[in-house]
Coordinates of C-alpha atoms and ligand atoms in Angstrom, one line a residue:
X1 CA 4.7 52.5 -78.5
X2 CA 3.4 52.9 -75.3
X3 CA 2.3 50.2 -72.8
X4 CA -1.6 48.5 -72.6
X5 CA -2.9 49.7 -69.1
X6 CA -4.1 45.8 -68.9
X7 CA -0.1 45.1 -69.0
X8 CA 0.7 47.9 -66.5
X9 CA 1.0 50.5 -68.9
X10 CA -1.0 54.0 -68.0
X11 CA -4.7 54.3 -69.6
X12 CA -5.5 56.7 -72.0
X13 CA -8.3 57.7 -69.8
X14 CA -10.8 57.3 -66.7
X15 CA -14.2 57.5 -68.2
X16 CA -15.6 56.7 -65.1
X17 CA -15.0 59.3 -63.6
X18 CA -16.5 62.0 -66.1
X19 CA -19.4 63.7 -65.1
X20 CA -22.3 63.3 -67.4
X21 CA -23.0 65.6 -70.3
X22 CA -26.6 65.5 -71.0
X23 CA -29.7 67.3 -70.1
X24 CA -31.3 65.7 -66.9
X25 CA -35.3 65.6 -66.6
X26 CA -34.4 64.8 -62.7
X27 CA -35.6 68.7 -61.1
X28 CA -38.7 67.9 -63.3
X29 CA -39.3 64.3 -62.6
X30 CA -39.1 65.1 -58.8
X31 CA -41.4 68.2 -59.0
X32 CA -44.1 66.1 -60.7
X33 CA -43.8 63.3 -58.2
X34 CA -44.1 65.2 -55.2
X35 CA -46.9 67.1 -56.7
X36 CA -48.8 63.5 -57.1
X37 CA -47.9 62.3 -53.9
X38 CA -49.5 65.4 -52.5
X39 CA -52.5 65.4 -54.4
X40 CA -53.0 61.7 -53.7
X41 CA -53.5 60.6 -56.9
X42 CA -51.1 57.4 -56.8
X43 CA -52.8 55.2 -59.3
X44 CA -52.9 55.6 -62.9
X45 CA -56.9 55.3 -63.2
X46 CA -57.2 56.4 -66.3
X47 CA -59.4 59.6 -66.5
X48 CA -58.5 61.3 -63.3
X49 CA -56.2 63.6 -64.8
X50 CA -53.3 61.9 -62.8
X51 CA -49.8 61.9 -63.9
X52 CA -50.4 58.6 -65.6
X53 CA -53.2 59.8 -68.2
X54 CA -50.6 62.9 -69.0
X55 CA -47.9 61.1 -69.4
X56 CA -49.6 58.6 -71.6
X57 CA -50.9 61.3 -73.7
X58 CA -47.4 62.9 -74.1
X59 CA -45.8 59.7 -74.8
X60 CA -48.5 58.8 -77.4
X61 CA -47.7 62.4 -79.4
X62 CA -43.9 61.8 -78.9
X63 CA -44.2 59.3 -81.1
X64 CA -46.7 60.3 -83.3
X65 CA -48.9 57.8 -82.3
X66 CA -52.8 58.2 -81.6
X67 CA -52.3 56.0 -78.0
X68 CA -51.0 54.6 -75.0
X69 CA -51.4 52.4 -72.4
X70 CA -48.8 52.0 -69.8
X71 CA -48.4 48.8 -68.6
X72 CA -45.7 47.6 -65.5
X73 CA -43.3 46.8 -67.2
X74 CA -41.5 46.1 -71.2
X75 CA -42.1 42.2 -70.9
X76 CA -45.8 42.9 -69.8
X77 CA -46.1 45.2 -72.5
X78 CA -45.3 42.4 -75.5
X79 CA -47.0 39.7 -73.3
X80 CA -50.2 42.0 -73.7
X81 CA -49.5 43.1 -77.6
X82 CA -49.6 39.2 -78.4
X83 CA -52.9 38.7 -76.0
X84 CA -54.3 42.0 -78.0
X85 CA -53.7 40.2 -80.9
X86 CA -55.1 36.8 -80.3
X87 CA -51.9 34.7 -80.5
X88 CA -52.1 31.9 -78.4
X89 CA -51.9 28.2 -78.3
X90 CA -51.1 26.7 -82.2
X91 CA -49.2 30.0 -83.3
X92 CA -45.9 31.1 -84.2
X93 CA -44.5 34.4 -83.4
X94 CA -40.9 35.0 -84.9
X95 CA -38.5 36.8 -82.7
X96 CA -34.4 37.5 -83.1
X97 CA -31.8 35.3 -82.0
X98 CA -29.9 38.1 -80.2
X99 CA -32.6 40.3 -77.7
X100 CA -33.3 40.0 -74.2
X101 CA -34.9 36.9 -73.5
X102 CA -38.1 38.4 -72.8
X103 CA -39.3 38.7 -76.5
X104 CA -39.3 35.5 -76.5
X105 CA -40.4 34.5 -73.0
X106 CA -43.9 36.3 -73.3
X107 CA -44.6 33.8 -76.7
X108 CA -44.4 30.9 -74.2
X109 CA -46.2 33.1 -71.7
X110 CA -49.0 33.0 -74.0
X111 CA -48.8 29.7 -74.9
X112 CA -47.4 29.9 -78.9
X113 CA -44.1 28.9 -80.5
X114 CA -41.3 31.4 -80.9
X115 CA -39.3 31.0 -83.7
X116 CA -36.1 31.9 -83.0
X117 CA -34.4 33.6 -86.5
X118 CA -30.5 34.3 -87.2
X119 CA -29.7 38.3 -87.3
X120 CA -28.3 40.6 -89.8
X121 CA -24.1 40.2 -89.3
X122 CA -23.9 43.9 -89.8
X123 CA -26.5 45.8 -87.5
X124 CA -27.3 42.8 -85.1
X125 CA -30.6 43.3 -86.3
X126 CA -33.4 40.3 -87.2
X127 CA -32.2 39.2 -91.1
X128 CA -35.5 40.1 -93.0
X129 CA -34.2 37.3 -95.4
X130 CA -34.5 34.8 -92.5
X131 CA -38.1 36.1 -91.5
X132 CA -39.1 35.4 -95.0
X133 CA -37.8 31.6 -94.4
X134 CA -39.1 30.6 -91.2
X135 CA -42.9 31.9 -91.9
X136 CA -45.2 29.1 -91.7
X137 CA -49.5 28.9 -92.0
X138 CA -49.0 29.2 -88.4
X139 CA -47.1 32.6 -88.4
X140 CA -49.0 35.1 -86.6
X141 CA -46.6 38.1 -85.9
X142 CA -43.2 38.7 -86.3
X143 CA -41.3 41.1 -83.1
X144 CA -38.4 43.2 -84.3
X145 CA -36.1 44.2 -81.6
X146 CA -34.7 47.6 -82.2
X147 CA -31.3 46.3 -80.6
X148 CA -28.6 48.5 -79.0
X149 CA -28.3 51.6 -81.1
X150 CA -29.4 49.9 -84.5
X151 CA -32.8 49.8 -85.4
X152 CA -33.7 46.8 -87.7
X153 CA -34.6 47.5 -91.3
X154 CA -38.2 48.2 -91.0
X155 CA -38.9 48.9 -94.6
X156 CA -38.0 45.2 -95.1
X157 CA -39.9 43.6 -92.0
X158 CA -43.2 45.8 -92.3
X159 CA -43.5 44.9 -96.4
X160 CA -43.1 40.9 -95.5
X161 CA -46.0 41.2 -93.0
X162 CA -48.1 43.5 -95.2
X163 CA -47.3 40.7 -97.7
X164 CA -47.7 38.1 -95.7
X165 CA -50.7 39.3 -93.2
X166 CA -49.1 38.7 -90.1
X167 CA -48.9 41.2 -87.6
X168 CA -45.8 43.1 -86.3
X169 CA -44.9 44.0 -82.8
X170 CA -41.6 46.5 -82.8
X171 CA -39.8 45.7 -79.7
X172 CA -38.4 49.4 -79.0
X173 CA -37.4 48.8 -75.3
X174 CA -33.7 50.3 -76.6
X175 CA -34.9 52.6 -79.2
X176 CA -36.9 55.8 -77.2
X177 CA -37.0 58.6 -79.6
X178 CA -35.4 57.0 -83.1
X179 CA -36.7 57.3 -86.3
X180 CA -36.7 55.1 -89.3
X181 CA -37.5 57.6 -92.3
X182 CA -38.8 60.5 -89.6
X183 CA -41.0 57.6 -87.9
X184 CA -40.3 57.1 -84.6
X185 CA -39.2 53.9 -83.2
X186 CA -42.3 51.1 -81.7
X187 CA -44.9 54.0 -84.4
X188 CA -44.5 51.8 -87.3
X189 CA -46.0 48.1 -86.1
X190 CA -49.3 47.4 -85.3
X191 CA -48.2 47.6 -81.5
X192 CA -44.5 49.1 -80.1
X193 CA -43.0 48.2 -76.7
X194 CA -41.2 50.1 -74.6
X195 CA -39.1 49.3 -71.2
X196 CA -38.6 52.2 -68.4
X197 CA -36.4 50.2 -66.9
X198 CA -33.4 51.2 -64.8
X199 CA -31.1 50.8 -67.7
X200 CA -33.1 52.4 -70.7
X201 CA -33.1 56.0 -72.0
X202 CA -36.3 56.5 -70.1
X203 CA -36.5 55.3 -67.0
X204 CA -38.7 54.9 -64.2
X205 CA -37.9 52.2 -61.7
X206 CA -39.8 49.7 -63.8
X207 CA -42.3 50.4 -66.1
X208 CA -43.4 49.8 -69.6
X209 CA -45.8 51.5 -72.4
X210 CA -47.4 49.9 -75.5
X211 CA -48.5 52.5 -78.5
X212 CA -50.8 52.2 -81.3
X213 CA -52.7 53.9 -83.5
X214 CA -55.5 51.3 -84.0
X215 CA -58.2 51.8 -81.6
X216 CA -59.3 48.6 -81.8
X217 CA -56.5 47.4 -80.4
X218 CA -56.1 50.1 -78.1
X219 CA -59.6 49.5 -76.2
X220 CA -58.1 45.6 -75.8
X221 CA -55.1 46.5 -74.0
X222 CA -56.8 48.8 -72.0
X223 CA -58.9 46.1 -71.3
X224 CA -56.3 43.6 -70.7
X225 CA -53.8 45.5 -68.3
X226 CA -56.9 46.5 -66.0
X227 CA -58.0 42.7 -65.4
X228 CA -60.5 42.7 -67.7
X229 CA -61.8 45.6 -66.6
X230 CA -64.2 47.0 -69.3
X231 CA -62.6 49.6 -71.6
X232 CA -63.7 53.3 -72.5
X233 CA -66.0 51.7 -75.3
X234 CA -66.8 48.7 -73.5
X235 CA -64.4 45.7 -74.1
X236 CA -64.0 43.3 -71.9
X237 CA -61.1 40.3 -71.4
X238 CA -60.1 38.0 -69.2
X239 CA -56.5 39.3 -67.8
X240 CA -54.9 40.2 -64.6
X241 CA -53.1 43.6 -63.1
X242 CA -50.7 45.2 -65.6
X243 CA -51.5 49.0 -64.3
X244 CA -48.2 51.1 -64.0
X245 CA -48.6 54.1 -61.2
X246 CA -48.7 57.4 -61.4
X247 CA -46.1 58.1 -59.2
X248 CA -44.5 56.1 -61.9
X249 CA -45.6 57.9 -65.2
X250 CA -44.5 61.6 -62.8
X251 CA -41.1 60.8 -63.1
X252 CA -41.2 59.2 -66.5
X253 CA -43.0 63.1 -67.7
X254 CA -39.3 64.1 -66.7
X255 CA -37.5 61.8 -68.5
X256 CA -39.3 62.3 -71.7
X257 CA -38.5 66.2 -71.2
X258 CA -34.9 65.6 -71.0
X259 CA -34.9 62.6 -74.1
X260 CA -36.8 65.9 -76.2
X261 CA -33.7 68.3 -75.4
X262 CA -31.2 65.6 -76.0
X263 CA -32.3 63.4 -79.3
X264 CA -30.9 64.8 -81.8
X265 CA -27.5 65.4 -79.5
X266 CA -27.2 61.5 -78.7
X267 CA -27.7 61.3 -82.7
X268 CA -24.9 63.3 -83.2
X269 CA -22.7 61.7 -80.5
X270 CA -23.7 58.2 -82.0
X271 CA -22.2 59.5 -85.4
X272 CA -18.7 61.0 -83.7
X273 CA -18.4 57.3 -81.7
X274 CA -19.1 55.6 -85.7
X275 CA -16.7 57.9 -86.8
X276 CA -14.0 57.2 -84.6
X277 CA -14.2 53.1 -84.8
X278 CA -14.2 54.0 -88.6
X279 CA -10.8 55.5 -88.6
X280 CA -9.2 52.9 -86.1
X281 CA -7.2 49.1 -87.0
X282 CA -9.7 46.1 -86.8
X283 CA -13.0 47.6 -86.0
X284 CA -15.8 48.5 -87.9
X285 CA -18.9 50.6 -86.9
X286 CA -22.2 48.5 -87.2
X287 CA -24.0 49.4 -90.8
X288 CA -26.1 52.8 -90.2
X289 CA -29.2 52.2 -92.8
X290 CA -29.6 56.0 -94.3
X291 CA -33.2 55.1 -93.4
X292 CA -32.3 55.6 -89.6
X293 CA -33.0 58.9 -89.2
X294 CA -32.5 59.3 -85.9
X295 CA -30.4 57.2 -83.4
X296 CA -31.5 57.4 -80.0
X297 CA -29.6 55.0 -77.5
X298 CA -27.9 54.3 -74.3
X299 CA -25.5 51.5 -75.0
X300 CA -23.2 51.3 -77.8
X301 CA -21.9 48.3 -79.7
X302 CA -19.3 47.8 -82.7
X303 CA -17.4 44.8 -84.2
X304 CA -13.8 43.9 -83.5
X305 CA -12.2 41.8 -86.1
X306 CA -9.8 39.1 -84.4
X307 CA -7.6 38.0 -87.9
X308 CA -7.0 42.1 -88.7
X309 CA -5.8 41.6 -84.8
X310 CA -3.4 38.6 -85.5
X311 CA -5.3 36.2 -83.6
X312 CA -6.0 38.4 -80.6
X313 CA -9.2 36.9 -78.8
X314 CA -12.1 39.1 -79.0
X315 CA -12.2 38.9 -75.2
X316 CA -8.5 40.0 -74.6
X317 CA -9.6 43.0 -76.4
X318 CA -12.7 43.9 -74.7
X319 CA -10.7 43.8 -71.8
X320 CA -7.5 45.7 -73.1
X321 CA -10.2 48.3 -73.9
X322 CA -11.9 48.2 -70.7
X323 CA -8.2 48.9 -69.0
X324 CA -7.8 51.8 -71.4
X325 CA -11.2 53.6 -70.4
X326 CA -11.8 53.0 -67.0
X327 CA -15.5 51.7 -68.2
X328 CA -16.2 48.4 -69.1
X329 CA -16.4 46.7 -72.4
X330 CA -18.5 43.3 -73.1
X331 CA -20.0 41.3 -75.5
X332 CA -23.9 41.8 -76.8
X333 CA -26.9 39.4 -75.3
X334 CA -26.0 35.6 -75.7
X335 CA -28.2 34.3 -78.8
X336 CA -31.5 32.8 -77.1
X337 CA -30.5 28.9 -77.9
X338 CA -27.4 29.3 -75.2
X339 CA -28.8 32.2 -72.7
X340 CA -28.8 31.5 -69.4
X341 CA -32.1 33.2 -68.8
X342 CA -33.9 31.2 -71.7
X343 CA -34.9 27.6 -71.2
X344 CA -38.7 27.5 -71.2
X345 CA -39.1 23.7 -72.0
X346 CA -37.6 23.7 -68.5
X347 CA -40.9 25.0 -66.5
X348 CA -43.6 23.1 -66.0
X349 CA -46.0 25.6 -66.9
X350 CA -45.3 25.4 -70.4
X351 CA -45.5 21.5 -70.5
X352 CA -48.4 21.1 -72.5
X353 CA -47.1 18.2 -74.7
X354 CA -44.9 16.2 -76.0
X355 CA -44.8 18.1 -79.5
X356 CA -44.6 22.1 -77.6
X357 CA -42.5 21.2 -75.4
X358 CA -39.8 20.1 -78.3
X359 CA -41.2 23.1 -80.1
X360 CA -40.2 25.9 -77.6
X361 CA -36.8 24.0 -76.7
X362 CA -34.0 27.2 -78.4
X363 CA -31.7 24.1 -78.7
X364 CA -33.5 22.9 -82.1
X365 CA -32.5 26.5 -83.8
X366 CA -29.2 26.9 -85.7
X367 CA -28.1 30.7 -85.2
X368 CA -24.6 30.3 -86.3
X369 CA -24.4 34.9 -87.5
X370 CA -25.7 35.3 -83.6
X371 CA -23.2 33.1 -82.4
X372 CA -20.1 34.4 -84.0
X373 CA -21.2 37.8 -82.9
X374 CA -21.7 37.4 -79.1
X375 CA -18.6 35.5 -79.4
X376 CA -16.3 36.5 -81.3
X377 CA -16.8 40.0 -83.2
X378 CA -19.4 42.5 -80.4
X379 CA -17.8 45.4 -78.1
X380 CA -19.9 46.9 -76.6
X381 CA -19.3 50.0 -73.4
X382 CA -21.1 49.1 -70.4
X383 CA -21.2 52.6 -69.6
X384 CA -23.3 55.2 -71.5
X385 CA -20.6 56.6 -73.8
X386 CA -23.2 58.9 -75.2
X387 CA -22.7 60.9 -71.9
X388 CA -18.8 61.6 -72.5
X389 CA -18.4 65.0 -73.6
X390 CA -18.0 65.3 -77.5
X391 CA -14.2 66.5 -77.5
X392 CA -13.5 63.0 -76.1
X393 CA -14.7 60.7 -78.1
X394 CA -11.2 60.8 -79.8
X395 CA -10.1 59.1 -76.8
X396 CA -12.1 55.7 -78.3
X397 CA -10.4 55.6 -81.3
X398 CA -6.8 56.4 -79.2
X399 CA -7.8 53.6 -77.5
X400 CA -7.9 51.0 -80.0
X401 CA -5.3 52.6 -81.7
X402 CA -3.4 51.5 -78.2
X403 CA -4.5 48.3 -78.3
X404 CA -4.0 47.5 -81.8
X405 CA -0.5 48.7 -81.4
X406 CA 0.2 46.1 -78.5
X407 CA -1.9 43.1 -80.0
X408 CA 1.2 41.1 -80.1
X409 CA 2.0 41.6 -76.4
X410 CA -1.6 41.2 -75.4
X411 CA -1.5 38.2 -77.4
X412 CA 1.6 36.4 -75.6
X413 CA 0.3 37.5 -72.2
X414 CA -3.5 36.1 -72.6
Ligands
PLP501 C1 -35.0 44.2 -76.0 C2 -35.8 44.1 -74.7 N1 -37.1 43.8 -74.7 C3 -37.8 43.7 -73.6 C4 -37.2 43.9 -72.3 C5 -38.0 43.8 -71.1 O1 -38.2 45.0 -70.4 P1 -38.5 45.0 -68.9 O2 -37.1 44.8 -68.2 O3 -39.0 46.4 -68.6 O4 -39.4 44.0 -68.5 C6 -35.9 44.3 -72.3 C7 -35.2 44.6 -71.0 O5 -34.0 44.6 -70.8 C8 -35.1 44.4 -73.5 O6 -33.8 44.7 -73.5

């Protein structure tokens, strides 16, 4: 048995030092951008023909849906949805325990209750079952997060809200280009979200996109992200400046060329990395639904269990790994009742009473399948393994093969 790097021993590998694998949209991206800057179109106007109302058009086909709008940025985007669909003061929106806090921030932001619900143990997914539970007569719309490289189970989610007649707003920010039976990913809600921020498959700076295919709905966000600025067909809200920028959507056209040329690659790459944590001790790949038909993503996650480890703290091995691969391995998104980045009671803006303010507090919500998650079962790379070259994805499950090997030593030295 050989040493664990994080006990001096040598590392199986230096994954940080790899070059990356996968198509770049960069030449493109820059070519577009310097073509806007010189034509002077720096605004996304819509109807100029700028950069913007291309992109927005390809994005919209991409995902086989009818439109577009871009918006600044992926929390602006669901802020909007929820304003495009009415939900305001009195409603409740339900939103996962584990997700970036802003799908939950932007119910506040419009003055309704998020309802924080546990997640599925086995994709980190919302549970469907606890959806069902925590709808109310005061349930308006329910926001899926399609989190990490999982997408949740949309067959369930979308039949509850048919059922129920509550609207559903997919939260795709980490799901550009998957497919949940040959849908894509943010196609299937009434509204889907999407972040182009610096650490998202698509990326732009900052930026964001909402698609649709009701036009209704369309016309209001248009409306909405353009200060109330009246629509093509003449609707009108009140709203402030949500406009993305051409110079923005030119190197986004890039990035959607490359994510074409490399989909069904990072699919296949997702399904080596699955296959290797299947074959090593302790870990388990998170449940792939046959339903997701395509798995798009830039971070990727599994579950370590501590007993098949003899007791070895999850966060020994994340960082036993992390010696092994020269790339660092962490935990998922702390659930939303103990993130650092989510106490809305907290501001005063949102102190409109006694009975919301106790209402938005994420202390009242048990979430005890999110917990044990963050802590104790999620690894997840901090470092796009989807860019590693195929041949080495071995090296993951030599890894924890490694690790597993010296779990007693790690265990005595932590
Ligand atoms: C799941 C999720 N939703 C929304 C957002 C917000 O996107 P943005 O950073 O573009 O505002 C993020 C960003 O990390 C996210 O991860």
């Amino acid at each position: 048995m050989s040493t664990a790097a994080l006990l001096g021993g040598t590392p199986v590998a230096d994954f940080a030092s790899q070059k990356p694998t996968l198509a770049s949209g960069a030449a493109l991206s820059r070519q577009l951008l310097v073509e806007a800057f010189d034509a002077g179109l720096w605004d996304d106007w819509p109807g100029t023909g700028s950069q913007a109302d291309v992109f927005a058009t390809e994005f919209a086909e991409f995902n086989g849906a009818r439109r577009c709008a871009l918006v600044t940025n992926g929390t602006h985007t669901l802020q909007l949805a929820l304003e495009a669909l009415d939900v305001g003061f009195g409603d409740e929106v339900i939103v996962p325990a584990l997700t970036w806090q802003a799908t939950a921030s932007v119910v506040c932001d419009v003055n309704a209750v998020p309802i924080l619900v546990d997640v599925d143990p086995q994709t980190m997914a919302i549970d469907p079952a606890r959806v069902r539970e925590a709808i109310t007569e005061r349930t308006r719309a329910v926001i899926p997060v399609h989190l990490y490289h999982r997408m949740a189970d949309m067959d369930a989610i979308l039949s509850i809200c048919d059922e129920q007649g509550i609207a559903c707003i997919e939260d795709a920010a980490h799901a550009h280009g998957s497919t949940w039976r040959d849908r894509h990913a943010g196609s299937m809600g009434r509204l889907g979200s999407f972040s182009f921020q610096r650490s998202k498959l698509m990326n732009c700076g900052e930026g964001g996109a909402l698609i649709t295919s009701d036009e209704q709905l369309f016309d209001r966000v248009m409306s909405l992200r353009n200060c109330g600025r009246t629509s093509p067909s003449g609707v009108k809200v009140h709203s402030g400046n949500y406009r993305l920028t051409a110079l923005q959507a030119a190197v986004l056209r890039g990035e959607l060329d490359a994510l074409r040329k490399n989909a069904d690659e990072l699919d296949r790459r997702g399904r080596l990395l699955d296959d290797q944590i299947q074959n090593a001790p302790g870990v388990t790949p998170l449940f792939r639904s046959p339903n997701l038909t395509r798995q798009c993503s830039y971070g990727y996650a599994f579950l370590f269990d501590e007993s098949a480890f003899d007791g070895l703290a999850a966060g020994v091995f994340r960082r036993a790994l992390s010696a092994e691969l020269g790339v660092g391995f962490g935990t998922c998104y702390e659930p939303l009742n103990q993130s650092p980045y989510y106490f809305p009671q907290e501001k005063r803006r949102h102190q409109l009473g006694d009975a919301y303010v106790a209402a938005i507090d994420p202390s009242r919500f048990d979430l005890p399948v999110a917990e044990k998650l963050w802590k104790h079962r999620v690894v997840q790379a901090h470092w796009p393994l989807f860019q590693l070259d195929p041949g080495d994805a071995s090296l993951v499950g030599d890894a924890i093969q490694k690790v597993f090997e010296n779990r007693q030593q790690l265990r005595q030295a932590a």
